[in-house]
CSV table of C-alpha atoms and ligand atoms in Angstrom, one decimal:
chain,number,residue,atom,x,y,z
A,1,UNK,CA,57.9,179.4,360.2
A,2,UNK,CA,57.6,176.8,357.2
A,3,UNK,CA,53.7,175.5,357.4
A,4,UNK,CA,51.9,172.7,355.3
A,5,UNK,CA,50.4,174.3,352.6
A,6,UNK,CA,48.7,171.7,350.5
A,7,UNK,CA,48.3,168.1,350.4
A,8,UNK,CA,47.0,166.1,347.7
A,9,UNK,CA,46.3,162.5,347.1
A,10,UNK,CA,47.6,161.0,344.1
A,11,UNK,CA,46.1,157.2,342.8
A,12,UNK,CA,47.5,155.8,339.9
A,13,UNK,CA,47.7,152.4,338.1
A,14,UNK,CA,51.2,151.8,336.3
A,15,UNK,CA,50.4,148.0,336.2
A,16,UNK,CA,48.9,147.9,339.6
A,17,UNK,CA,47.6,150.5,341.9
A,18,UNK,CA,49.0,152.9,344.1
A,19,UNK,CA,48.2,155.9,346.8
A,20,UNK,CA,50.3,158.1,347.2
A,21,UNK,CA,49.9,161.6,349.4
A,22,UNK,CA,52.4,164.8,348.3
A,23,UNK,CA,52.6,167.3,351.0
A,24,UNK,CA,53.8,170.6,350.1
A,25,UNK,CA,55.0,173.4,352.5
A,26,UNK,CA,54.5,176.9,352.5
A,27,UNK,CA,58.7,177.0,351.3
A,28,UNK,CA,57.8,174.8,348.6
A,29,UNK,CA,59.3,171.6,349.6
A,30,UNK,CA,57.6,168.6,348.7
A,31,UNK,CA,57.1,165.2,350.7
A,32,UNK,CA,55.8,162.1,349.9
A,33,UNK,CA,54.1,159.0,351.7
A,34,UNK,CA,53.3,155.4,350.1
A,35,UNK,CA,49.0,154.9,351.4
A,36,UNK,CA,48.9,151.9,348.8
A,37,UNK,CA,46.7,149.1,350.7
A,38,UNK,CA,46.3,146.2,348.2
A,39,UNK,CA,42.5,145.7,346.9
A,40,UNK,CA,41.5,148.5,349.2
A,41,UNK,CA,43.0,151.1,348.0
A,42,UNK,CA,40.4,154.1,347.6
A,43,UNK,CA,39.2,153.5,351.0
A,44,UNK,CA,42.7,155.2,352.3
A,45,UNK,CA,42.8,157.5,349.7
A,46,UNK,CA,39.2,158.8,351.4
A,47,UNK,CA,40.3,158.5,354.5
A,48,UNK,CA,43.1,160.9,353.4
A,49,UNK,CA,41.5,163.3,351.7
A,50,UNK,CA,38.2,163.7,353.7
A,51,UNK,CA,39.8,163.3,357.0
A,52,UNK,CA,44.0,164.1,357.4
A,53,UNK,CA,44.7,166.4,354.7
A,54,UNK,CA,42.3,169.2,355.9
A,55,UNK,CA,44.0,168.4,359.2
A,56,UNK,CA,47.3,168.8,358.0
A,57,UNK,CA,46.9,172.4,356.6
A,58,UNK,CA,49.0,175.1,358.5
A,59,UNK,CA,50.8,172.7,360.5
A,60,UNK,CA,54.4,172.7,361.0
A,61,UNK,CA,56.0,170.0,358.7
A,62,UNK,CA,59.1,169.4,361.2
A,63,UNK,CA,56.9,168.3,364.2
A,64,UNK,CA,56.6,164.8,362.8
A,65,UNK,CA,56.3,162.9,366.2
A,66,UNK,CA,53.6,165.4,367.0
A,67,UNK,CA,51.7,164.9,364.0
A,68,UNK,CA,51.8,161.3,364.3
A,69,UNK,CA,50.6,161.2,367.7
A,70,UNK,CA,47.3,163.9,366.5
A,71,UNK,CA,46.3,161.7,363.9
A,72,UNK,CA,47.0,158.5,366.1
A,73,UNK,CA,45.1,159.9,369.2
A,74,UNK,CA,43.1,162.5,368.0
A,75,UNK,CA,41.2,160.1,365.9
A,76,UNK,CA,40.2,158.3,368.8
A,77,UNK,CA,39.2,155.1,366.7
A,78,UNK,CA,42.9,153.5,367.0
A,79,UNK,CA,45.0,151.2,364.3
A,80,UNK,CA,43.5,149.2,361.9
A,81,UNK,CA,44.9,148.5,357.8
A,82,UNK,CA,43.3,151.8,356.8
A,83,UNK,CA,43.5,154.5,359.4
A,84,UNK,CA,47.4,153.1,359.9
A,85,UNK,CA,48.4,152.9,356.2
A,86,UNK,CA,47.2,156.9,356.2
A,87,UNK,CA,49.2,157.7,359.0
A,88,UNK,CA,51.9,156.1,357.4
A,89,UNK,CA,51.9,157.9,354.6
A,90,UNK,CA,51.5,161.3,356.1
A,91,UNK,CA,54.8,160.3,358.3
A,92,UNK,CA,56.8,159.0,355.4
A,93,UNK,CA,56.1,163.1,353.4
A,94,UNK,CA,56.8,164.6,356.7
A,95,UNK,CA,60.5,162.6,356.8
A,96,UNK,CA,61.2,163.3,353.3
A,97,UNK,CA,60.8,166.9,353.6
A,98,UNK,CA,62.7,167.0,356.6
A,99,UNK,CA,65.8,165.1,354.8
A,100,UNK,CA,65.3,167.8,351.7
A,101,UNK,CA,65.0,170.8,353.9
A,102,UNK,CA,68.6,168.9,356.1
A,103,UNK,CA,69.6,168.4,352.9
A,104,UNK,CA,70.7,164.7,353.9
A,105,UNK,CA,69.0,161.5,353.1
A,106,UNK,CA,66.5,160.2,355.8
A,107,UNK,CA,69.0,157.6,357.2
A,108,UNK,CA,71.2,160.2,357.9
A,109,UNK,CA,68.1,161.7,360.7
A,110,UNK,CA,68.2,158.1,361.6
A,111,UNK,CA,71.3,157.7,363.1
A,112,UNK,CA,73.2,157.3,360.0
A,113,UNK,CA,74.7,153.5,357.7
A,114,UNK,CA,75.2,150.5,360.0
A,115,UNK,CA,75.9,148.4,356.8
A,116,UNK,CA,77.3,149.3,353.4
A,117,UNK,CA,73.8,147.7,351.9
A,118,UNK,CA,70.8,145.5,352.9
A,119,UNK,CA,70.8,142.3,351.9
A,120,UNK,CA,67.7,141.2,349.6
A,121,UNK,CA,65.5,138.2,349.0
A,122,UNK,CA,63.6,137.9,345.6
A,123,UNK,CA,60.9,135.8,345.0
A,124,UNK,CA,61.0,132.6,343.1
A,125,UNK,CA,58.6,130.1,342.2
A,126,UNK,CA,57.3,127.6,339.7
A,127,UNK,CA,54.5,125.8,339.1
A,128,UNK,CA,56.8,122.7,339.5
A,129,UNK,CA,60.1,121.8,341.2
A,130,UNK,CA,62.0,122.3,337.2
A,131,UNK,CA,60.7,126.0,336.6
A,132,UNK,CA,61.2,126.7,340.6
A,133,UNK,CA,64.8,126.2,339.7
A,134,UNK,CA,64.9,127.9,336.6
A,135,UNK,CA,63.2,130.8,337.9
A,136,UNK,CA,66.3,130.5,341.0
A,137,UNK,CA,68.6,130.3,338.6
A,138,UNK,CA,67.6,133.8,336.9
A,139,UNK,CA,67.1,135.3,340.4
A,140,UNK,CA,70.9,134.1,341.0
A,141,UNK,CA,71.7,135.5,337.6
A,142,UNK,CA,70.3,138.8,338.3
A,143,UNK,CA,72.6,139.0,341.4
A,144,UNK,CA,70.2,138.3,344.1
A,145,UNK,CA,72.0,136.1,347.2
A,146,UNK,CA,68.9,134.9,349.0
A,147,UNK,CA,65.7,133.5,347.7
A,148,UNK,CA,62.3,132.7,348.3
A,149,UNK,CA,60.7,129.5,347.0
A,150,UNK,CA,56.8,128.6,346.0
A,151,UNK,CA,55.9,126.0,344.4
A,152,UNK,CA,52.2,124.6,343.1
A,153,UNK,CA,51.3,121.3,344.7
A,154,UNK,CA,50.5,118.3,343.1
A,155,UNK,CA,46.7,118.4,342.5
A,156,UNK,CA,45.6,122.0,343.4
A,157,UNK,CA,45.7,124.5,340.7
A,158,UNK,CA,47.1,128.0,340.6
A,159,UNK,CA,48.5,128.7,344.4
A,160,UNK,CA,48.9,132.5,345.0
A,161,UNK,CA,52.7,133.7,345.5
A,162,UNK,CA,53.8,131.2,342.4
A,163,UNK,CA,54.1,132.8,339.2
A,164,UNK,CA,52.2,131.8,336.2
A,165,UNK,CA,54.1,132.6,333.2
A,166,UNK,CA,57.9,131.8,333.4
A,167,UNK,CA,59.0,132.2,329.5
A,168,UNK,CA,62.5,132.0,329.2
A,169,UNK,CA,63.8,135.9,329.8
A,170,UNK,CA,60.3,137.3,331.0
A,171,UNK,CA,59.8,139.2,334.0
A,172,UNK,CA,58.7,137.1,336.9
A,173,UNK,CA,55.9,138.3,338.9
A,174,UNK,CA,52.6,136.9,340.2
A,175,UNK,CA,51.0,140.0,341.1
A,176,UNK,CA,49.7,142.3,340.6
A,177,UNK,CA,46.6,141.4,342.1
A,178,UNK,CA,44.0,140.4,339.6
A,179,UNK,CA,41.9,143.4,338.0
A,180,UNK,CA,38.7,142.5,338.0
A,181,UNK,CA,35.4,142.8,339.6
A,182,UNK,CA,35.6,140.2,341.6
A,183,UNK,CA,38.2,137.7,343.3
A,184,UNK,CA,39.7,134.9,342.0
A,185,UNK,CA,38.9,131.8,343.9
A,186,UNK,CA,41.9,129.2,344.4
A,187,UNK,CA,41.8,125.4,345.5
A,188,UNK,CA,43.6,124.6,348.8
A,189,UNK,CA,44.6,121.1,350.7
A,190,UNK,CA,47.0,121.5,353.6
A,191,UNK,CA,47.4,117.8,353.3
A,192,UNK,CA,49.0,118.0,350.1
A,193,UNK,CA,51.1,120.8,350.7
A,194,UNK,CA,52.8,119.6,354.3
A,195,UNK,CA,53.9,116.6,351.7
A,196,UNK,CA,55.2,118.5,349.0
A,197,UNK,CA,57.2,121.3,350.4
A,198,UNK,CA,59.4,119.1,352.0
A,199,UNK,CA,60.1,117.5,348.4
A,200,UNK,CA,60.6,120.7,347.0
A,201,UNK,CA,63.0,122.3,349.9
A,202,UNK,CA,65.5,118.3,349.4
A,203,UNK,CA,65.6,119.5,345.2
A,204,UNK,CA,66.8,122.5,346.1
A,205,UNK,CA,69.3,121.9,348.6
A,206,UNK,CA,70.6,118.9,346.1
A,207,UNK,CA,70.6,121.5,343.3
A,208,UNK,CA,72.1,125.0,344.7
A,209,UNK,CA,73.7,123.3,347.8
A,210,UNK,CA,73.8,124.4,351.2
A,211,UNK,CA,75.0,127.9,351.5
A,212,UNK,CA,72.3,129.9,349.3
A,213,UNK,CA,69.7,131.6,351.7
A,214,UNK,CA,66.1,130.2,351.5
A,215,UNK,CA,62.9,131.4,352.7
A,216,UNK,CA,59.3,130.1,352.5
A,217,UNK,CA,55.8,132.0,352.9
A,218,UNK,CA,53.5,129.5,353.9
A,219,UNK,CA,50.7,132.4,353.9
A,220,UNK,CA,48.4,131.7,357.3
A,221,UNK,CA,47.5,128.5,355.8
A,222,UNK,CA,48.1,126.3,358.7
A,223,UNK,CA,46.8,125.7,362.1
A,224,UNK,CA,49.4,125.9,364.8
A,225,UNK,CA,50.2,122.2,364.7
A,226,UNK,CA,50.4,121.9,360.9
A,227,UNK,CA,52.7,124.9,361.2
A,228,UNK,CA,55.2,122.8,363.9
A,229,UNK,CA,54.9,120.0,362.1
A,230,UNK,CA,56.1,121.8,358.6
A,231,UNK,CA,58.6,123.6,360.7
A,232,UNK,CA,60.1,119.9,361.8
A,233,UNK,CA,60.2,119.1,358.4
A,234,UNK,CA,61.8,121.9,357.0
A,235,UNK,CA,64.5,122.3,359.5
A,236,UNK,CA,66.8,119.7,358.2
A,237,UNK,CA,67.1,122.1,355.2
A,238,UNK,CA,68.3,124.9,357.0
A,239,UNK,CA,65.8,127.9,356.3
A,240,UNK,CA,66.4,131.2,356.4
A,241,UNK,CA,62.7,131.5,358.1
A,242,UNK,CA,59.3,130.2,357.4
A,243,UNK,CA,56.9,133.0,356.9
A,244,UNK,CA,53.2,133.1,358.3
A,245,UNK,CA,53.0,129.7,359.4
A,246,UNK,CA,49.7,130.0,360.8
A,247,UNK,CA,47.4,133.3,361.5
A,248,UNK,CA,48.7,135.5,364.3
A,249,UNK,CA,45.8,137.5,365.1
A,250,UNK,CA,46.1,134.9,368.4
A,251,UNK,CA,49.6,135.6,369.2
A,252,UNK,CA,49.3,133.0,372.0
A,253,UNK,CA,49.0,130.2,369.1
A,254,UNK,CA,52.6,130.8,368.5
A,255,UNK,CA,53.7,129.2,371.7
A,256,UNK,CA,53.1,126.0,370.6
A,257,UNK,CA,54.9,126.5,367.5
A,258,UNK,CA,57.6,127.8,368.5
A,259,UNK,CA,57.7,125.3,371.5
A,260,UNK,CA,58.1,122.2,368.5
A,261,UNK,CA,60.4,123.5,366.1
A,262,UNK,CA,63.9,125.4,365.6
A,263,UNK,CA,63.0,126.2,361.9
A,264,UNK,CA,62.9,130.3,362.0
A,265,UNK,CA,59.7,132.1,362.1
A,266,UNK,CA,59.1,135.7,360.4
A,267,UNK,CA,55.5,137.4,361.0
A,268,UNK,CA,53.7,140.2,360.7
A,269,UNK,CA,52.9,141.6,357.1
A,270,UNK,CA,49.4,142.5,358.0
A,271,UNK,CA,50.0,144.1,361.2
A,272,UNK,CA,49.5,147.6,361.8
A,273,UNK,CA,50.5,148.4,365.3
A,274,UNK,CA,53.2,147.3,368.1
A,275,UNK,CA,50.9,145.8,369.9
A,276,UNK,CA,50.0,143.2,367.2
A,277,UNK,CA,53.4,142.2,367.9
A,278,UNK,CA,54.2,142.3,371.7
A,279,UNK,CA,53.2,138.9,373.1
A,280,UNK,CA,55.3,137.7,370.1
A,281,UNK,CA,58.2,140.1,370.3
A,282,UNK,CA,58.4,140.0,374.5
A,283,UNK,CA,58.2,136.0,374.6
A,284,UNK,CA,60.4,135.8,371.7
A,285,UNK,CA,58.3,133.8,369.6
A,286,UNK,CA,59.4,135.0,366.2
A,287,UNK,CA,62.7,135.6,364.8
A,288,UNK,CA,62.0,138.4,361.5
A,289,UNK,CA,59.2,141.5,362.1
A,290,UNK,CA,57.7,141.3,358.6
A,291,UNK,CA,55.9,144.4,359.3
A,292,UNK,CA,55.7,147.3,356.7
A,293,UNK,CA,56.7,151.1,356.6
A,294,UNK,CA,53.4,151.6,354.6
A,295,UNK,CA,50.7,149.9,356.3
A,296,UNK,CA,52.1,149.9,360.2
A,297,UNK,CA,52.4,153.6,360.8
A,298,UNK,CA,55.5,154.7,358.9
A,299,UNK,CA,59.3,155.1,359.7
A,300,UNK,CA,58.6,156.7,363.4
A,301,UNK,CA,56.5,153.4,364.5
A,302,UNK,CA,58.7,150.9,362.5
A,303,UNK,CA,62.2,152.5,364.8
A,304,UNK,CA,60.1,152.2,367.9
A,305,UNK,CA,59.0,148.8,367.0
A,306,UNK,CA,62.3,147.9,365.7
A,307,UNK,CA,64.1,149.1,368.8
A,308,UNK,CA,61.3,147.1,371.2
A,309,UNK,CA,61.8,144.3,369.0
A,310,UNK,CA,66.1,144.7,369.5
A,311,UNK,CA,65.7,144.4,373.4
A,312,UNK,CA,64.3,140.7,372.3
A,313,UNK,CA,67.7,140.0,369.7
A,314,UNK,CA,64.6,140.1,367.4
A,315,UNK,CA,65.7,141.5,363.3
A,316,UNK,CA,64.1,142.8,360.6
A,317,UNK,CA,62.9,141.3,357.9
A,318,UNK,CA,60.2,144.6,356.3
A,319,UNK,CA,57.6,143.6,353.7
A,320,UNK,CA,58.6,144.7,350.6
A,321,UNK,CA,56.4,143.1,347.1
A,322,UNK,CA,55.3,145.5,344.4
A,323,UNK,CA,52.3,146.5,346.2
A,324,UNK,CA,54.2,148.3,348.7
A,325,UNK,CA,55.1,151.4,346.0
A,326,UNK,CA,58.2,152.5,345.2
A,327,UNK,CA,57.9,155.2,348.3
A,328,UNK,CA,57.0,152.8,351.1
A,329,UNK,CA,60.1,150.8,349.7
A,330,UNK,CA,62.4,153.4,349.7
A,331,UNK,CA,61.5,154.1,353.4
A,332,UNK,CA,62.3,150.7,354.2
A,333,UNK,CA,65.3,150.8,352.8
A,334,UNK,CA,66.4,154.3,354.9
A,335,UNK,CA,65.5,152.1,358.1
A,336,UNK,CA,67.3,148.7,356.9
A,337,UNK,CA,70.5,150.7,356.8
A,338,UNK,CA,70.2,152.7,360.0
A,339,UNK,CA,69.2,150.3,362.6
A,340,UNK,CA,71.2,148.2,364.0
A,341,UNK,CA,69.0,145.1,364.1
A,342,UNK,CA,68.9,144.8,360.4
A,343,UNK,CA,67.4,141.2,359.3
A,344,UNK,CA,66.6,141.2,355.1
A,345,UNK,CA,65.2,143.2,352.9
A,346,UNK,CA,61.9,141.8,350.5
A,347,UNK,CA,62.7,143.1,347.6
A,348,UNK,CA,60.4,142.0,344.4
A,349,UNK,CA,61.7,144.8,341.5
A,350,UNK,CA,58.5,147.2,340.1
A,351,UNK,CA,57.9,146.9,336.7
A,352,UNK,CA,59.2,149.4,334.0
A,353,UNK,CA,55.8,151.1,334.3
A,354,UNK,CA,55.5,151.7,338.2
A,355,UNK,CA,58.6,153.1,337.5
A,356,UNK,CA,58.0,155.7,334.8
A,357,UNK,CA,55.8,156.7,337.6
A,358,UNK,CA,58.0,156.3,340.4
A,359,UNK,CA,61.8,158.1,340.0
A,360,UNK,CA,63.9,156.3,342.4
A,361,UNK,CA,67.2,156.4,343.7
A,362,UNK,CA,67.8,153.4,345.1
A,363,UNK,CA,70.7,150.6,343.8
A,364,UNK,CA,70.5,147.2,343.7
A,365,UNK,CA,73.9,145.4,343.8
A,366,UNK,CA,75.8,142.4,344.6
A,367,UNK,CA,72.8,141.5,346.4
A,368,UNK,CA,72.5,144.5,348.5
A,369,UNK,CA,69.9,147.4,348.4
A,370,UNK,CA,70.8,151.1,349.0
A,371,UNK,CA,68.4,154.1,349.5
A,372,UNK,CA,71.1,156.3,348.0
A,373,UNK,CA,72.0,159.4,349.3
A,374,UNK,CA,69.6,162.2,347.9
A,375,UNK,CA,67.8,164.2,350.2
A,376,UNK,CA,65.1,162.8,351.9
A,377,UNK,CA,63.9,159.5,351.0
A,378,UNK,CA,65.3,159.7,347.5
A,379,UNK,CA,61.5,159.4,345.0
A,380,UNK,CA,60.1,161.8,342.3
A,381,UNK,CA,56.8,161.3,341.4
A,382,UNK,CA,56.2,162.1,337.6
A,383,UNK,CA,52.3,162.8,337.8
A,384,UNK,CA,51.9,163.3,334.1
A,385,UNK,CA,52.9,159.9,333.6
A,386,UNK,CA,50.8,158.8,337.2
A,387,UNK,CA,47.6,160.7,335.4
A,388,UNK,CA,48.0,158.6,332.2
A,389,UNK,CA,47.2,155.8,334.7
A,390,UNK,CA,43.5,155.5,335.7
A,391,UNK,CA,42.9,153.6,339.0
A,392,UNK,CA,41.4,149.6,337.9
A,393,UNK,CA,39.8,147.7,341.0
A,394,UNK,CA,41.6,144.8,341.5
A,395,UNK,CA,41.3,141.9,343.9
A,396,UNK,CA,44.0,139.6,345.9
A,397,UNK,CA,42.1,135.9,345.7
A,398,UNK,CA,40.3,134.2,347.8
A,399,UNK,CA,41.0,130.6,349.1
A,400,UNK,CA,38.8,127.7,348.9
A,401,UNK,CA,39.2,124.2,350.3
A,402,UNK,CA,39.6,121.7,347.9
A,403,UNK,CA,37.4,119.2,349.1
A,404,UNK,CA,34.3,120.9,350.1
A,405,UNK,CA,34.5,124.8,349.1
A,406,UNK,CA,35.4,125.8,352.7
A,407,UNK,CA,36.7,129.6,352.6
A,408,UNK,CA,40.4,129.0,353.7
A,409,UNK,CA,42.6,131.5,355.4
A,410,UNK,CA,45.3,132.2,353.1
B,1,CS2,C1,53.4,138.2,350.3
B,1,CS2,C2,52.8,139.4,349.6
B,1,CS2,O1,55.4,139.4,350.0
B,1,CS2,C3,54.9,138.5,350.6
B,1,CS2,O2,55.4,137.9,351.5
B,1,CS2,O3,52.8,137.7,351.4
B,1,CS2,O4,52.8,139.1,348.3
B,1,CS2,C4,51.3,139.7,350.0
B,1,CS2,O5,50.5,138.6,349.7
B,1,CS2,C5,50.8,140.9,349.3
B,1,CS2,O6,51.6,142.0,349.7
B,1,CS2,C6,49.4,141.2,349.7
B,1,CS2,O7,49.0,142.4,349.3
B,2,MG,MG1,54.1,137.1,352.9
């Protein structure tokens, strides 16, 4: 019988930093998960080393709902960003080795393609309603068919989630989070957004018309009035959802949200567990599960969640920036194609030096992501290249009110 003979956790920093855990098994096939939990990162890779891998040795590598279900109860201190994020990862090896030992990619274990590709959003922004569009026109360019749009607001500063530097042919990308030793601090009035976005959503209808695909991330700024009354606002334009209107740790909140407004809701980044989910999944107060492979648990609680959520003609709609590594995002794209309730696919590219780390198979075409078809979930990781890398802390920022210095969910 194959056993798990070694498991090691890899942290690297290839513009912005990653976990990563490689299992090997006694036949020497190698698996890996994505553990990458943004501005927390080494407390996973801990909880990893220190506490799963010495668990892991001498087990069979096939039992993966097993395994899951050991480190889930066995812990006895359930969910949570960190313990979930480690299970994840230890999931996500365990389905890669099974697709190498198969010798079929993981959506193949899945239940094999329901779609010849998942359709992709990108993430544009500007500072102002010009560069928005520029930076629209080069996602357009690049072959994306659906969109994200940020803006800054009039008065406020920087805003998290709109780029800073748009030069004419330069990579877009607002993150990676900032490395240093402590937060930024933004500037935030709700005021002045709810007035703008609305501006900005009537430019780019006028501009790209009515057909292109748009989505918003309002990041949990709003209480769950503001979010109804942006939702009313927005739904002349026709979105394809409004993210994180308001915070969902009170999933009752979203009643009254979704009691004002038709504008489509998508939640759930910063979950870690179905249960996080189920008043909003069973009353069908959302439309998109926003939830990621890498921090809720890994492909066997996402095609659980998935299937609960299908029940509810709720879709998909899986986390997917460049903190989610180039693993976590190949596991998303195995589950895109293989269930049925497929929504969209966030897909913000990795720069050229995540991916000298980071080998992937996947395609990018006509708008459409594929996994590929290698066995398993289709990622080398070149750890001479990872080890040139040395993990940097780095922070996500912090939100302030405006007015008085208030700390502001974000
Ligand atoms: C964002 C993320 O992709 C999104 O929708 O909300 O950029 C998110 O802020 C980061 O993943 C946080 O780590
Ligand atoms: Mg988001």
């Amino acid at each position: 019988m194959s056993a798990i003979e070694r498991a090691e956790v890899l942290v690297t920093s290839p513009g912005r930093n990653f976990v990563t855990l490689k299992v090997e098994t006694s036949d020497g096939v190698t698996g890996l998960g994505d553990a990458t939990l943004n501005g927390r990162e080494l407390a996973v890779a801990s909880y990893l080393s220190n506490h799963v891998v010495p668990l892991l040795i001498g087990r069979d590598p096939h039992k993966i709902e097993d395994t899951w279900q050991y480190l889930y109860r066995g812990a006895y201190w359930r969910r949570g960003p960190v313990t979930m994020a480690a299970i994840a990862a230890v999931d996500m090896a365990l389905w890669d080795i099974k697709g190498k030992v198969a010798g079929l990619p993981v959506f193949q274990l899945l239940g094999g393609e329901s779609r010849i590709g998942a359709l992709a959003y990108g993430h544009a922004s500007g500072a102002d309603i010009p560069s928005l569009c520029n930076s629209i026109r080069r996602h357009l360019d690049e072959g994306y068919k659906a969109v994200r749009i940020q803006t800054g607001v009039p008065g406020l500063g920087q805003i998290y989630g709109v780029a800073t530097e748009q030069a004419e042919g330069q990579r877009y990308d607002y993150e990676p989070a900032k490395r240093a030793a402590l937060p930024l601090e933004e500037a935030w009035d709700t005021r002045r957004y709810l007035v703008h976005v609305p501006e900005v959503f009537a430019a780019v209808r006028d501009e790209f018309g009515p057909e292109l695909p748009l989505l918003h991330d309002a990041h949990h700024r709003l209480t769950p009035n503001e979010a109804a009354i942006l939702g009313r606002s927005l739904e002349r334009f026709d979105l394809f959802w409004l993210e994180d209107c308001t915070v969902a740790e009170n999933q009752d909140a979203l009643r009254r949200v979704r009691s004002q407004t038709l504008t489509p809701l998508a939640i759930g980044e910063v979950f870690n567990s179905v249960f996080d989910f189920k008043t909003l999944i069973s009353e069908q107060l959302i439309d998109y599960v926003r939830a990621a492979v890498t921090h809720a648990g890994g492909i066997t609680a996402m095609k659980k969640l998935m299937d609960f959520a299908a029940l509810y003609q709720i879709k998909s709609g899986f986390h997917g920036p460049t903190d989610i590594s180039p693993v976590g995002q190949a596991a998303a794209l195995h589950l895109d194609i293989a269930i049925h309730n497929f929504g969209i696919q966030e897909y913000m590219k990795h720069s050229a030096e995540t991916l000298s780390v980071f080998h992937t198979s996947y395609t990018f075409r006509d708008g459409l992501l594929h996994p590929g078809t290698s066995p398993g979930l289709g990622v080398d990781y070149d750890e001479r290249t990872g080890d040139k890398y040395p993990y940097t802390a780095a922070y996500l920022p912090v939100n302030r009110l405006q007015r008085d210095g208030t700390i502001h969910d974000w």
